[in-house]
Structure formats: C-alpha cells, structure tokens
Amino acid sequence: MSPTAPSDLAMLGGAPAVPRGLPAPRWPVVTDADETAVLAVLRSGALTSVGRGDNEVARLEREWAAYCEVGHAVATSNGTTALALALAALGVGPGDEVVVPALSFVASALAPTHVGAVPVFADIDPEHYLVDPAAVRAAVTPRTAAIMPVHLHGLPADMAELAAVAGGHGLAVVEDAAQAHGARYRGAPVGGLGDLGVFSLNASKNLPTCGEGGLITTDRPELGRRALLLRQFGEDLGTDERAYVSATAGFNAKLSAVQAAFTRSQLARFEATAAGRDRAVRRFLDRLGALPGLLPPRAPAGRTHAWHLLRFRIDPAAAGLDVPAPRLRAALQRALRAEGVPVGPYQVAPLPAQPLFAAAGGWRPAFPPVPVLDPAATPVAARTIEETFVLQKAHLDPANEGLLDRYATAAEKVWEHLTVLADYAARMDYRPPWARPVGRRVRPAVEGAR
C-alpha cells in the first residue's frame, strides 16, 4: 500500500478506502435449501410444535442436543425467554439472586427479573471481556441461587473456575451461549458445561432462524422435562394427544415449525460456514494485529472462538502515543467509519449503569429493588466500553473475505496517520458513552435482539 497524506483520510475529505455503493453485507445467507425447507412446512400445514411427534421442532431439538453432546434440548420463542425458562426450571424465583456479568446484552440481566429474582453484577476480565471468576466469588451471598456466565462475543467463559465457585456454594450454572454456537471449552461444546445452556436463534446470530428463536440444552433429564413443561402453559406433553391441563404456571414460549425448519437447514451447513468464517477472520485479525496499539480478539489455549463479534482494544502507549485511550478510540472509530469500516460500540454502558438498574425508582415496583450503581462499580467493564470498538455481522459470511481485506486496508491507511488522529483526539469534545443524553446514538453496530 502506497503511503498516503493526512488529507487522504476520508474524515478530512479524501476518498474512502472502502468504496461507497458496495452491496451491504447480508446475514443470514438464505439459500434455495432454506427456502425449500420453509416451503415444505407451509405446504404440510404442520406449523406448530404442539404434540411430541416427529415434527420440525422436535427434529431441531434432537439435532441440537446431539451437536451439543447433551441429552436434551428445548426450542423456545427467543433467547431471552430461554434464559428465563432455564432459571425457572431450576426453581429460581423471588428472593433469589443471580450473578451475571457487568458487560453483556441486557437480556442477561433481564431474565432473572422475569422470574422475580435479582441480577447481581460481577466485573469482567480486561483481556477477553468475560466474567471474572474472582468477581463472581465476591458477588455470592446467602441469597445467590445461580451463576449465569455469558460466552460473550463467541468465546467461552472460564467454566472450570466458575464451576469451582458454584460447587463451593451449591449454586446452579446457566450458560448464556447466545453468541457462542459451536464454540468449545477444553474440547467440549458450550451448552453442556453447566446445568443448562441457552442459545439465541435471532437472525443476527451465527446459527439463525427467520426472525426470533431460542434453544435450551441440558444433560439433566429432570431439567429438560421441567423446561418443556414450562414452555407451553405448564402442560404435560408426554403424549401426542394434548390434554389442555396445566400442572404449573407455565409460559407460552413455543418456536414455530417454520422457524425450526429454517434453522435445521442452516444447521446442515453450520460446520462448513463456521470453518470458513474462522479462516477468514483469522486472516483479517493477523493483518490488524500488526498495527501498533490495536489489540484484536484472541482465544486462549483450550478454547475455540465462534467469532460472533470482533472487539478491538486501543492501547495508545503501545503505539508510542500520549493520549487517553478513550479519546483515541473515539477518534479512530470516526476515522474508520469514514473509510467505510462499520465499527462501533457494543453496549454503551455496563449493565449496572442501565437506567433500569441504576436510576432510583427505575425498577418497577413489582420486582425487588437492586442497589443504585454507577459505572465505577464495575470499572473493568466501564473501561472496556470506553477503550474498545467492535465489528459485527460483516464478517459472519465467509464469502465476505474480500470485504474484510478492504477493511484491513482501510485500517492500515488510518494507522499511517496516528499522530494526526492523536492530536485530533486530544482536542475533541469527549464524554463517556453512558454520559450522553438518553436517546442519542453514536451509530453503533447494534446487535439484534435475543
């Protein structure tokens, strides 16, 4: 790549490295096989999961259980309901606490509230952005009923350390694997490492459906039966004939046969897609890892990464710059976006700083109160949000390897002018993301709902 002048930066009026007008990356990739699978269900008339016969939902459950090397899977309407059902299957309810990471999608903290429990926030580790087992240990109280580690961005949490914490206190473990389909920890697939595992099938996820969906996995038969009972009005679905008798207060959280058929079709090529993504992402990260002061994600020994999100940390000192990391991150994010690289924040505040949990009176009276917290209560999560940006969705399709090459070239162009951007960063108006007015957005790369 030929050297460029500062004026060549797109944010200063130059031409962007990624030409405007390129087709936007699409995900999920919908093939003829996907359409055929959905059309077959529509023509069959068997559109629901009611009954325990050999329908599309039951087939998906069997196939995903086998993939996760567990005995049972229960398909649900979305990942958030799956988390709540998993907690309810364990008997978690009012008066209980559930330890969750301070950095995650809000569903991780909302799910405990949906069963009347209280989320308690534990800080994350600064290198992989996963919940810190030491912080989890410190968060345990006599009211703690469960730990909910999140395999954030597609990287498994340190399940051995977390299992030790849980075992020492008699706690259940629910894996929030919404972003980690196919990831492995010490050779074992996520979803079977705790008492229950939960996956999202939102259309943004590595294994999607056509809209929303979720899956609960477990190797404990009683928990699988309990989750199934709770999924459909508390009805016993042990026979094909539906009795319309509720044994307990259940939910209506069923997945449709159309959605199951779509996901089964995607699952048929899931391994090949994941392998292609892994090759393309590693090549991309190798190029970006050569840029001083840019720390790309990596998987520690014994873990594989699903690469759902790619989070990059900015380290000014490593680039020989004397400027605060949050300011330089903000400047680089603007420069990269101007070049056509769609980086942005993933979550603009730690979960305990969300208005629902942080503002006095923000907690609805129907639920127990939680302590009033601010970002300083979980400093690593707060610092991570200020010092990192993410790339998402564009890298999920392995066919976008050429686009990732363009993104890498754009980053190399921006890095040629780090001193110019450092001077800009020192003078720019900067406030932490959570200090901006409610409703103001910074054009983030927004994750789909669960």
XYZ file of C-alpha atoms in Angstrom:
450
model
C 0.000 0.000 0.000
C 1.429 3.376 -1.035
C 1.844 5.993 1.709
C -1.000 8.490 1.938
C -1.163 12.107 3.077
C -3.324 13.147 6.027
C -5.660 14.876 3.587
C -6.356 11.463 2.034
C -8.216 10.432 5.177
C -11.901 10.218 4.345
C -12.820 12.109 7.520
C -10.712 15.003 6.159
C -12.246 14.928 2.690
C -10.340 12.117 0.980
C -11.801 9.160 -0.849
C -12.844 6.273 1.459
C -10.784 3.097 1.282
C -13.985 1.050 1.040
C -15.869 2.473 -1.955
C -19.343 3.746 -1.291
C -22.126 1.870 -3.023
C -20.862 -1.647 -2.377
C -23.669 -4.063 -1.516
C -24.185 -4.187 2.247
C -23.131 -7.463 3.871
C -26.148 -9.689 4.417
C -26.760 -12.117 7.223
C -28.167 -14.659 7.394
C -27.376 -16.053 3.966
C -30.626 -17.574 2.684
C -30.181 -20.385 0.186
C -32.525 -22.355 -2.057
C -32.320 -25.165 0.515
C -33.581 -22.820 3.243
C -36.486 -21.707 1.089
C -37.339 -25.292 0.187
C -37.347 -26.314 3.865
C -39.678 -23.468 4.825
C -41.968 -24.030 1.856
C -42.287 -27.726 2.731
C -43.576 -26.821 6.187
C -46.025 -24.275 4.802
C -47.396 -26.876 2.401
C -47.606 -29.532 5.129
C -49.894 -27.479 7.350
C -47.982 -28.663 10.452
C -46.957 -25.197 11.582
C -46.603 -25.521 15.357
C -44.659 -27.504 17.946
C -47.806 -28.882 19.612
C -47.550 -32.608 20.183
C -44.430 -34.663 20.639
C -44.500 -36.434 17.291
C -41.804 -36.231 14.652
C -42.338 -32.566 13.787
C -39.778 -29.956 12.724
C -39.372 -28.551 16.238
C -38.724 -31.980 17.753
C -36.196 -32.735 14.996
C -34.330 -29.493 15.649
C -34.267 -30.274 19.365
C -32.782 -33.726 18.745
C -30.201 -32.424 16.283
C -29.072 -29.560 18.504
C -28.863 -31.784 21.570
C -26.653 -34.163 19.603
C -24.498 -31.281 18.364
C -24.009 -30.005 21.917
C -23.382 -33.561 23.163
C -26.210 -33.414 25.696
C -29.323 -35.484 26.187
C -31.975 -32.799 25.864
C -32.811 -29.587 24.008
C -35.952 -27.455 24.218
C -36.742 -24.914 21.484
C -38.292 -21.599 22.548
C -39.640 -18.389 21.091
C -36.403 -16.451 21.654
C -33.174 -16.464 23.652
C -34.459 -14.210 26.421
C -37.413 -16.475 27.173
C -34.990 -19.396 27.063
C -32.881 -17.782 29.789
C -35.955 -17.140 31.944
C -37.255 -20.682 31.383
C -33.853 -22.127 32.293
C -33.872 -20.211 35.577
C -37.471 -21.168 36.256
C -36.675 -24.841 35.559
C -34.059 -24.610 38.316
C -36.636 -23.154 40.695
C -35.032 -19.694 40.776
C -37.589 -17.097 41.848
C -38.459 -14.228 44.191
C -35.899 -13.687 46.924
C -33.098 -15.267 44.886
C -30.063 -13.591 43.312
C -28.385 -14.492 40.031
C -24.808 -13.376 39.348
C -24.410 -12.019 35.807
C -21.549 -10.207 34.025
C -21.462 -6.416 34.037
C -20.895 -6.433 30.273
C -23.461 -8.227 28.130
C -26.660 -7.673 26.208
C -29.365 -6.545 28.631
C -31.264 -9.835 28.277
C -28.681 -11.481 30.529
C -29.811 -9.239 33.380
C -33.475 -9.059 32.445
C -34.010 -12.820 32.503
C -33.627 -13.079 36.307
C -36.165 -10.272 36.740
C -38.662 -12.175 34.599
C -38.773 -14.897 37.258
C -38.769 -12.373 40.116
C -35.077 -12.758 41.017
C -32.444 -10.020 41.304
C -29.427 -9.738 38.989
C -26.144 -9.109 40.825
C -23.357 -7.784 38.630
C -19.798 -9.118 38.555
C -16.999 -7.343 36.714
C -15.164 -8.805 33.718
C -11.562 -9.603 32.905
C -9.718 -6.937 30.863
C -8.275 -9.245 28.210
C -11.163 -11.402 26.999
C -14.104 -9.346 28.395
C -15.669 -12.375 30.106
C -16.971 -12.503 33.653
C -14.122 -12.658 36.176
C -14.424 -15.754 38.420
C -12.893 -13.799 41.325
C -15.568 -11.117 40.920
C -18.247 -13.812 40.810
C -16.924 -15.307 44.038
C -17.053 -11.882 45.689
C -20.650 -11.350 44.486
C -22.032 -14.536 46.041
C -24.303 -14.023 49.040
C -26.573 -16.358 51.032
C -29.353 -15.402 48.583
C -27.430 -16.424 45.459
C -29.151 -19.264 43.586
C -27.321 -19.333 40.274
C -24.391 -18.035 38.246
C -25.034 -17.028 34.637
C -21.734 -16.724 32.734
C -22.012 -15.237 29.251
C -19.844 -16.608 26.460
C -19.549 -13.068 25.177
C -18.696 -12.421 21.518
C -18.466 -16.180 20.958
C -15.652 -17.010 23.410
C -16.400 -19.464 26.250
C -16.062 -18.148 29.795
C -13.626 -19.823 32.186
C -16.022 -22.607 33.064
C -13.623 -24.621 35.220
C -13.057 -21.703 37.580
C -16.738 -20.824 37.596
C -17.696 -24.432 38.283
C -15.370 -24.360 41.286
C -17.129 -21.252 42.608
C -20.554 -22.783 42.002
C -19.590 -26.108 43.528
C -18.194 -24.458 46.632
C -21.504 -22.715 47.297
C -24.002 -25.225 45.925
C -25.066 -22.970 43.060
C -26.534 -23.776 39.664
C -24.799 -22.630 36.477
C -26.727 -21.422 33.426
C -24.582 -20.780 30.351
C -25.690 -17.784 28.305
C -24.336 -19.058 24.996
C -26.489 -16.764 22.863
C -23.438 -15.659 20.835
C -21.345 -18.819 21.011
C -22.884 -21.552 18.847
C -20.200 -24.128 18.121
C -17.563 -22.743 20.498
C -15.681 -25.271 22.620
C -14.065 -25.252 26.031
C -11.368 -27.871 26.640
C -12.782 -29.899 23.772
C -16.403 -29.844 24.944
C -19.092 -27.783 23.183
C -20.690 -24.918 25.076
C -24.244 -25.593 26.147
C -23.329 -28.727 28.068
C -20.832 -27.226 30.516
C -23.326 -26.058 33.152
C -26.641 -27.277 34.481
C -28.341 -25.704 31.486
C -27.202 -23.835 28.388
C -29.117 -21.220 26.429
C -28.737 -20.171 22.788
C -30.367 -17.435 20.752
C -31.555 -18.076 17.204
C -32.117 -14.406 16.417
C -31.423 -13.653 12.762
C -28.183 -11.867 13.754
C -26.674 -14.970 15.358
C -24.173 -17.466 13.944
C -26.954 -20.071 13.861
C -30.068 -18.071 12.939
C -33.726 -18.579 12.320
C -36.050 -16.439 10.234
C -36.736 -13.937 12.996
C -36.524 -14.964 16.652
C -35.916 -18.225 18.448
C -34.013 -19.883 21.265
C -32.747 -23.241 22.485
C -32.200 -24.647 25.983
C -29.754 -27.527 26.401
C -29.137 -29.805 29.369
C -27.827 -33.242 30.217
C -30.155 -33.493 33.212
C -33.431 -35.185 32.209
C -35.458 -33.596 35.018
C -34.420 -30.096 33.928
C -35.230 -30.879 30.312
C -38.709 -32.093 31.301
C -39.216 -29.063 33.521
C -38.213 -26.634 30.739
C -40.555 -28.382 28.318
C -43.386 -28.227 30.844
C -42.831 -24.509 31.385
C -42.548 -23.723 27.662
C -46.186 -24.488 26.943
C -48.578 -23.351 29.669
C -47.292 -25.926 32.179
C -48.894 -28.725 30.148
C -47.523 -32.267 30.245
C -46.584 -33.063 26.643
C -45.581 -36.634 27.301
C -48.133 -37.909 24.793
C -49.152 -36.820 21.306
C -52.709 -36.150 22.458
C -52.911 -32.707 24.052
C -54.995 -32.694 27.242
C -55.057 -28.905 27.822
C -54.323 -29.428 31.517
C -51.742 -27.212 33.207
C -49.710 -28.720 36.018
C -47.852 -25.500 36.848
C -47.710 -21.812 35.907
C -46.008 -22.040 32.541
C -45.295 -19.698 29.648
C -46.275 -19.597 26.006
C -42.771 -19.676 24.557
C -43.011 -22.048 21.603
C -40.929 -21.982 18.426
C -42.848 -22.415 15.183
C -42.251 -25.280 12.781
C -41.348 -22.781 10.029
C -38.577 -21.316 12.169
C -37.345 -24.762 13.173
C -37.171 -25.859 9.545
C -35.165 -22.767 8.607
C -32.698 -23.337 11.453
C -32.354 -27.037 10.633
C -31.445 -26.093 7.072
C -28.875 -23.615 8.363
C -27.552 -26.242 10.790
C -26.899 -28.629 7.905
C -24.114 -26.322 6.678
C -23.226 -24.765 10.027
C -19.859 -26.515 10.428
C -18.702 -25.616 6.919
C -19.754 -21.982 7.392
C -18.044 -21.783 10.795
C -14.812 -23.226 9.377
C -14.821 -20.725 6.511
C -15.538 -17.873 8.917
C -12.695 -18.968 11.164
C -10.215 -18.904 8.265
C -11.358 -15.504 7.011
C -11.461 -13.895 10.464
C -8.019 -15.198 11.455
C -6.530 -13.792 8.249
C -8.210 -10.454 8.928
C -7.052 -10.362 12.551
C -3.469 -11.184 11.530
C -3.380 -8.022 9.450
C -4.953 -5.838 12.097
C -2.795 -7.337 14.825
C 0.252 -5.893 13.065
C -0.996 -2.335 13.679
C 0.652 -0.794 16.770
C -1.763 -0.067 19.580
C -4.618 -2.164 18.160
C -5.307 -5.317 20.188
C -7.527 -7.794 18.315
C -9.525 -10.575 19.984
C -7.930 -13.964 20.512
C -8.864 -17.298 22.027
C -6.765 -18.554 24.958
C -5.446 -22.103 24.992
C -8.154 -24.705 25.412
C -10.947 -22.583 23.941
C -12.267 -22.032 20.437
C -13.914 -18.785 19.374
C -17.163 -18.577 17.416
C -16.259 -15.009 16.284
C -19.782 -13.643 16.666
C -18.411 -10.181 17.458
C -14.869 -8.878 16.982
C -13.851 -6.488 19.765
C -10.677 -4.394 19.422
C -8.971 -2.559 22.267
C -6.944 0.638 21.751
C -3.602 0.912 23.599
C -2.032 4.344 22.911
C 1.184 3.536 24.805
C 1.830 0.545 22.547
C 1.634 2.949 19.598
C 4.003 5.446 21.268
C 1.236 7.988 21.850
C 0.471 10.072 24.925
C -3.303 10.441 24.705
C -6.046 8.827 26.800
C -7.281 5.565 25.297
C -10.981 6.574 25.318
C -10.245 9.685 23.289
C -8.046 7.865 20.783
C -10.630 5.098 20.462
C -13.328 7.664 19.666
C -11.113 9.366 17.049
C -10.119 6.094 15.411
C -13.707 4.906 15.358
C -14.705 8.070 13.484
C -11.815 7.727 11.053
C -12.539 4.055 10.334
C -16.246 4.666 9.817
C -15.426 7.469 7.388
C -13.278 4.983 5.450
C -16.246 2.617 5.230
C -15.443 0.219 8.078
C -18.646 -0.185 10.159
C -17.079 -0.346 13.624
C -18.975 0.934 16.639
C -19.684 0.304 20.309
C -21.280 -2.863 21.588
C -23.260 -1.709 24.615
C -22.860 1.946 25.607
C -22.885 1.305 29.361
C -22.161 -1.516 31.790
C -25.361 -3.316 32.715
C -25.471 -1.862 36.254
C -25.462 1.612 34.676
C -28.507 0.881 32.500
C -31.339 3.228 33.563
C -33.465 0.233 34.552
C -30.941 -0.803 37.190
C -29.098 2.431 38.016
C -31.778 5.093 38.351
C -33.538 5.451 41.686
C -37.094 4.291 41.162
C -36.222 2.832 37.790
C -37.001 -0.684 38.966
C -40.658 -1.472 38.570
C -42.414 -1.922 41.940
C -43.474 -5.463 41.003
C -39.857 -6.578 41.304
C -37.385 -6.395 44.173
C -35.073 -3.364 44.238
C -31.410 -3.583 43.296
C -28.669 -1.305 44.616
C -28.204 2.028 42.854
C -24.959 1.611 40.903
C -22.760 3.596 38.533
C -20.056 2.568 36.032
C -17.384 2.851 38.724
C -18.950 -0.151 40.468
C -17.629 -2.357 37.655
C -14.541 -0.438 36.485
C -13.182 -3.009 34.030
C -16.486 -3.170 32.150
C -16.665 0.639 32.086
C -13.085 0.932 30.857
C -13.696 -1.721 28.210
C -16.626 0.195 26.761
C -14.534 3.372 26.594
C -11.418 1.772 25.115
C -12.847 -0.662 22.546
C -14.975 -0.851 19.451
C -16.460 -3.846 17.651
C -17.094 -5.154 14.185
C -20.107 -7.348 13.795
C -22.197 -9.086 11.176
C -19.993 -8.150 8.173
C -17.572 -10.999 8.955
C -20.135 -13.748 9.572
C -20.417 -14.820 5.922
C -17.110 -16.417 4.798
C -17.832 -15.122 1.301
C -17.071 -11.630 2.637
C -13.337 -12.363 2.953
C -12.643 -9.843 0.172
C -14.600 -7.196 2.073
C -12.562 -7.924 5.202
C -9.436 -7.350 3.107
C -10.794 -3.910 2.208
C -11.476 -3.218 5.884
C -7.901 -4.201 6.762
C -6.529 -1.913 4.037
C -8.679 0.912 5.386
C -7.326 0.356 8.900
C -3.749 0.378 7.597
C -4.484 3.688 5.884
C -5.846 5.185 9.110
C -2.882 3.920 11.124
C -0.478 5.792 8.820
C -1.815 8.975 10.425
C -1.973 8.035 14.098
C -0.176 11.206 15.191
C -2.715 13.359 13.324
C -5.580 11.442 14.902
C -3.941 11.602 18.340
C -3.812 15.402 18.058
C -7.456 15.396 16.963
C -8.333 13.120 19.880
C -6.647 15.436 22.384
C -8.770 18.372 21.185
C -12.120 16.671 20.521
C -15.168 17.034 22.738
C -15.311 13.732 24.573
C -17.772 12.234 27.037
C -18.142 8.590 28.050
C -20.821 6.798 26.019
C -23.121 6.465 29.048
C -22.859 10.233 29.758
C -24.611 11.175 26.518
C -28.272 12.219 26.611
C -30.765 9.355 26.645
C -31.786 8.504 23.114
C -28.655 9.868 21.457
C -26.900 7.165 19.489
C -23.404 7.023 18.032
C -24.377 4.945 15.012
C -23.343 1.759 16.795
C -23.127 -1.665 15.242
C -26.282 -2.779 17.029
C -26.765 -6.423 17.910
C -30.090 -7.961 17.134
C -32.411 -8.792 19.974
C -32.338 -12.209 21.550
